[in-house]
PDB file of C-alpha atoms in Angstrom:
ATOM      1  CA  MET A   9      74.602 101.837 111.872  1.00  0.00           C
ATOM      2  CA  LEU A  10      77.765 102.816 110.213  1.00  0.00           C
ATOM      3  CA  VAL A  11      78.910 103.093 107.614  1.00  0.00           C
ATOM      4  CA  PHE A  12      83.075 103.285 106.494  1.00  0.00           C
ATOM      5  CA  ASP A  13      83.796 104.140 102.723  1.00  0.00           C
ATOM      6  CA  GLY A  14      86.967 101.684 101.534  1.00  0.00           C
ATOM      7  CA  ASP A  15      88.115 105.213  99.366  1.00  0.00           C
ATOM      8  CA  GLY A  16      91.294 105.909 100.059  1.00  0.00           C
ATOM      9  CA  ALA A  17      90.903 103.856 103.259  1.00  0.00           C
ATOM     10  CA  VAL A  18      94.584 101.724 104.261  1.00  0.00           C
ATOM     11  CA  MET A  19      93.249  97.973 104.663  1.00  0.00           C
ATOM     12  CA  GLY A  20      94.489  97.432 107.948  1.00  0.00           C
ATOM     13  CA  ARG A  21      94.274 100.570 109.923  1.00  0.00           C
ATOM     14  CA  LEU A  22      90.202 100.399 108.648  1.00  0.00           C
ATOM     15  CA  ALA A  23      90.238  96.890 109.927  1.00  0.00           C
ATOM     16  CA  ALA A  24      90.863  97.525 112.803  1.00  0.00           C
ATOM     17  CA  ARG A  25      88.108 100.237 113.594  1.00  0.00           C
ATOM     18  CA  VAL A  26      85.435  98.014 111.689  1.00  0.00           C
ATOM     19  CA  ALA A  27      86.352  94.884 114.189  1.00  0.00           C
ATOM     20  CA  LYS A  28      86.336  97.479 117.419  1.00  0.00           C
ATOM     21  CA  HIS A  29      82.714  98.739 116.424  1.00  0.00           C
ATOM     22  CA  LEU A  30      81.724  95.200 115.514  1.00  0.00           C
ATOM     23  CA  ILE A  31      82.755  93.659 119.310  1.00  0.00           C
ATOM     24  CA  ASN A  32      81.353  96.684 120.701  1.00  0.00           C
ATOM     25  CA  GLY A  33      77.644  94.963 119.361  1.00  0.00           C
ATOM     26  CA  GLU A  34      77.676  97.998 116.529  1.00  0.00           C
ATOM     27  CA  GLU A  35      76.593  96.596 112.619  1.00  0.00           C
ATOM     28  CA  VAL A  36      78.552  97.527 109.890  1.00  0.00           C
ATOM     29  CA  HIS A  37      78.849  98.408 106.469  1.00  0.00           C
ATOM     30  CA  VAL A  38      82.082  99.331 104.426  1.00  0.00           C
ATOM     31  CA  ILE A  39      81.794 100.582 100.822  1.00  0.00           C
ATOM     32  CA  ASN A  40      83.955 100.648  98.031  1.00  0.00           C
ATOM     33  CA  ALA A  41      85.413  98.020  99.347  1.00  0.00           C
ATOM     34  CA  GLU A  42      87.602  97.586  95.715  1.00  0.00           C
ATOM     35  CA  LYS A  43      89.069 100.742  96.903  1.00  0.00           C
ATOM     36  CA  ILE A  44      90.941 100.127  99.466  1.00  0.00           C
ATOM     37  CA  LEU A  45      94.808 100.131  99.720  1.00  0.00           C
ATOM     38  CA  ILE A  46      97.104  98.003 100.746  1.00  0.00           C
ATOM     39  CA  SER A  47     100.809  99.713 101.476  1.00  0.00           C
ATOM     40  CA  GLY A  48     103.531  98.065  99.724  1.00  0.00           C
ATOM     41  CA  ASN A  49     105.302  96.925  97.179  1.00  0.00           C
ATOM     42  CA  LYS A  50     102.787  95.220  94.128  1.00  0.00           C
ATOM     43  CA  ASN A  51     104.245  92.431  93.668  1.00  0.00           C
ATOM     44  CA  GLN A  52     104.842  91.465  97.139  1.00  0.00           C
ATOM     45  CA  ILE A  53     101.727  92.055  97.881  1.00  0.00           C
ATOM     46  CA  VAL A  54     100.687  89.700  94.866  1.00  0.00           C
ATOM     47  CA  GLU A  55     102.448  87.000  95.270  1.00  0.00           C
ATOM     48  CA  ARG A  56     101.886  86.922  99.398  1.00  0.00           C
ATOM     49  CA  TYR A  57      98.529  86.426  98.922  1.00  0.00           C
ATOM     50  CA  ARG A  58      98.671  84.576  95.718  1.00  0.00           C
ATOM     51  CA  VAL A  59     100.697  81.941  98.575  1.00  0.00           C
ATOM     52  CA  ARG A  60      97.836  82.286 100.698  1.00  0.00           C
ATOM     53  CA  ARG A  61      95.268  80.434  98.238  1.00  0.00           C
ATOM     54  CA  ARG A  62      97.702  77.799  97.246  1.00  0.00           C
ATOM     55  CA  LEU A  63      97.925  76.593 100.289  1.00  0.00           C
ATOM     56  CA  LYS A  64      96.092  73.242 100.142  1.00  0.00           C
ATOM     57  CA  SER A  65      96.523  70.356 103.602  1.00  0.00           C
ATOM     58  CA  LYS A  66      97.480  67.105 102.724  1.00  0.00           C
ATOM     59  CA  GLN A  67      95.868  64.786 104.857  1.00  0.00           C
ATOM     60  CA  ASN A  68      92.259  66.069 103.465  1.00  0.00           C
ATOM     61  CA  PRO A  69      92.480  69.560 100.659  1.00  0.00           C
ATOM     62  CA  GLU A  70      88.575  70.766 100.815  1.00  0.00           C
ATOM     63  CA  LYS A  71      89.651  71.558 104.323  1.00  0.00           C
ATOM     64  CA  SER A  72      93.385  73.882 103.750  1.00  0.00           C
ATOM     65  CA  PRO A  73      91.950  78.110 104.562  1.00  0.00           C
ATOM     66  CA  LYS A  74      89.976  79.530 101.680  1.00  0.00           C
ATOM     67  CA  TRP A  75      90.778  82.984 100.492  1.00  0.00           C
ATOM     68  CA  PRO A  76      88.652  84.800  98.132  1.00  0.00           C
ATOM     69  CA  LYS A  77      89.679  86.582  94.396  1.00  0.00           C
ATOM     70  CA  ARG A  78      86.537  88.445  95.333  1.00  0.00           C
ATOM     71  CA  PRO A  79      86.867  92.240  96.548  1.00  0.00           C
ATOM     72  CA  ASP A  80      84.235  92.179  99.744  1.00  0.00           C
ATOM     73  CA  PHE A  81      84.345  88.294 100.157  1.00  0.00           C
ATOM     74  CA  LEU A  82      88.574  89.321 101.005  1.00  0.00           C
ATOM     75  CA  VAL A  83      87.691  92.719 102.984  1.00  0.00           C
ATOM     76  CA  ARG A  84      85.411  90.220 105.079  1.00  0.00           C
ATOM     77  CA  ARG A  85      88.264  87.543 105.224  1.00  0.00           C
ATOM     78  CA  ILE A  86      90.459  90.113 107.021  1.00  0.00           C
ATOM     79  CA  ILE A  87      88.197  91.654 109.577  1.00  0.00           C
ATOM     80  CA  ARG A  88      87.314  87.979 110.772  1.00  0.00           C
ATOM     81  CA  GLY A  89      90.738  88.175 111.199  1.00  0.00           C
ATOM     82  CA  MET A  90      90.958  90.540 113.493  1.00  0.00           C
ATOM     83  CA  LEU A  91      88.334  89.107 115.186  1.00  0.00           C
ATOM     84  CA  PRO A  92      87.447  86.385 118.476  1.00  0.00           C
ATOM     85  CA  ARG A  93      85.900  84.472 116.100  1.00  0.00           C
ATOM     86  CA  LYS A  94      86.054  80.853 117.703  1.00  0.00           C
ATOM     87  CA  LYS A  95      83.855  82.656 121.114  1.00  0.00           C
ATOM     88  CA  ALA A  96      79.987  83.497 120.751  1.00  0.00           C
ATOM     89  CA  LYS A  97      80.732  86.646 120.517  1.00  0.00           C
ATOM     90  CA  GLY A  98      82.844  87.318 117.475  1.00  0.00           C
ATOM     91  CA  ARG A  99      80.801  84.557 116.033  1.00  0.00           C
ATOM     92  CA  ASN A 100      78.111  86.812 116.800  1.00  0.00           C
ATOM     93  CA  ALA A 101      80.074  90.526 115.742  1.00  0.00           C
ATOM     94  CA  PHE A 102      81.308  88.981 112.455  1.00  0.00           C
ATOM     95  CA  LYS A 103      77.251  88.189 111.427  1.00  0.00           C
ATOM     96  CA  LYS A 104      76.427  92.562 111.449  1.00  0.00           C
ATOM     97  CA  LEU A 105      79.692  93.048 109.195  1.00  0.00           C
ATOM     98  CA  ARG A 106      78.625  93.464 105.305  1.00  0.00           C
ATOM     99  CA  VAL A 107      81.035  94.745 102.987  1.00  0.00           C
ATOM    100  CA  TYR A 108      80.210  95.701  99.192  1.00  0.00           C
ATOM    101  CA  ILE A 109      81.763  96.082  95.686  1.00  0.00           C
ATOM    102  CA  GLY A 110      80.359  99.824  95.269  1.00  0.00           C
ATOM    103  CA  ASN A 111      78.057 101.637  97.209  1.00  0.00           C
ATOM    104  CA  PRO A 112      74.913  99.345  96.021  1.00  0.00           C
ATOM    105  CA  LYS A 113      72.365 100.246  98.469  1.00  0.00           C
ATOM    106  CA  ASN A 114      73.847 104.732  97.800  1.00  0.00           C
ATOM    107  CA  PHE A 115      74.113 105.250 101.855  1.00  0.00           C
ATOM    108  CA  GLU A 116      74.557 108.728 101.791  1.00  0.00           C
ATOM    109  CA  LYS A 117      76.375 109.274 105.669  1.00  0.00           C
ATOM    110  CA  THR A 118      79.745 107.179 105.800  1.00  0.00           C
ATOM    111  CA  GLU A 119      82.964 108.444 107.851  1.00  0.00           C
ATOM    112  CA  ARG A 120      85.471 108.048 106.060  1.00  0.00           C
ATOM    113  CA  ILE A 121      89.586 106.950 107.186  1.00  0.00           C
ATOM    114  CA  GLU A 122      92.191 109.173 105.158  1.00  0.00           C
ATOM    115  CA  ALA A 123      94.934 107.237 104.955  1.00  0.00           C
ATOM    116  CA  LYS A 124      97.924 109.744 104.290  1.00  0.00           C
ATOM    117  CA  GLU A 125     100.590 109.965 101.162  1.00  0.00           C
ATOM    118  CA  LEU A 126     101.581 106.091 100.816  1.00  0.00           C
ATOM    119  CA  MET A 127     104.330 105.485  98.538  1.00  0.00           C
ATOM    120  CA  LYS A 128     104.220 102.152  97.267  1.00  0.00           C
ATOM    121  CA  ARG A 129     100.526 101.130  97.308  1.00  0.00           C
ATOM    122  CA  THR A 130      97.886  99.300  95.311  1.00  0.00           C
ATOM    123  CA  THR A 131      94.270  98.885  96.060  1.00  0.00           C
ATOM    124  CA  VAL A 132      92.191  95.737  96.565  1.00  0.00           C
ATOM    125  CA  GLY A 133      90.566  95.527  93.794  1.00  0.00           C
ATOM    126  CA  GLU A 134      93.980  95.942  91.511  1.00  0.00           C
ATOM    127  CA  LEU A 135      95.143  92.401  93.891  1.00  0.00           C
ATOM    128  CA  CYS A 136      92.229  91.129  93.191  1.00  0.00           C
ATOM    129  CA  ALA A 137      92.454  91.175  89.151  1.00  0.00           C
ATOM    130  CA  GLN A 138      95.653  89.886  89.686  1.00  0.00           C
ATOM    131  CA  LEU A 139      94.556  86.589  91.977  1.00  0.00           C
ATOM    132  CA  GLY A 140      91.773  85.866  88.661  1.00  0.00           C
ATOM    133  CA  TRP A 141      88.807  88.279  90.080  1.00  0.00           C
ATOM    134  CA  ARG A 142      87.229  88.718  86.037  1.00  0.00           C
ATOM    135  CA  GLU A 143      84.072  90.651  86.826  1.00  0.00           C
ATOM    136  CA  GLN A 144      84.703  94.254  87.045  1.00  0.00           C
ATOM    137  CA  HIS A 145      82.647  96.105  89.111  1.00  0.00           C
ATOM    138  CA  GLY A 146      82.035  99.734  87.105  1.00  0.00           C
TER     139      GLY A 146
END
């Protein structure tokens, strides 16, 4: 079992590394999902995810893509996009992923992915707060 600490990690790099371990058959836990960094202009990032949340199919709105507000579900959704989830290998890999807000199980041995100093960045927690996530984890 691998444990990745999201505190200060860049979203894309963390998600790619987690997806690679999942495809290799390992169980992966990601902690501190609300502290993962997304690089870029905050306003553009928030607007991009607001547009994604508003997309609806005219034919059947219930079958539209779902984009969550909670940080742990959002990180799961992003990692799911890097897995071949329509194949059995990808579905089985996705079942082995656990994402947590904070560190509820007090994991000690964690892998950290350090980020270079980013000029423009926002955290997943800040993004989710802009999308309407009200439950701030303390």
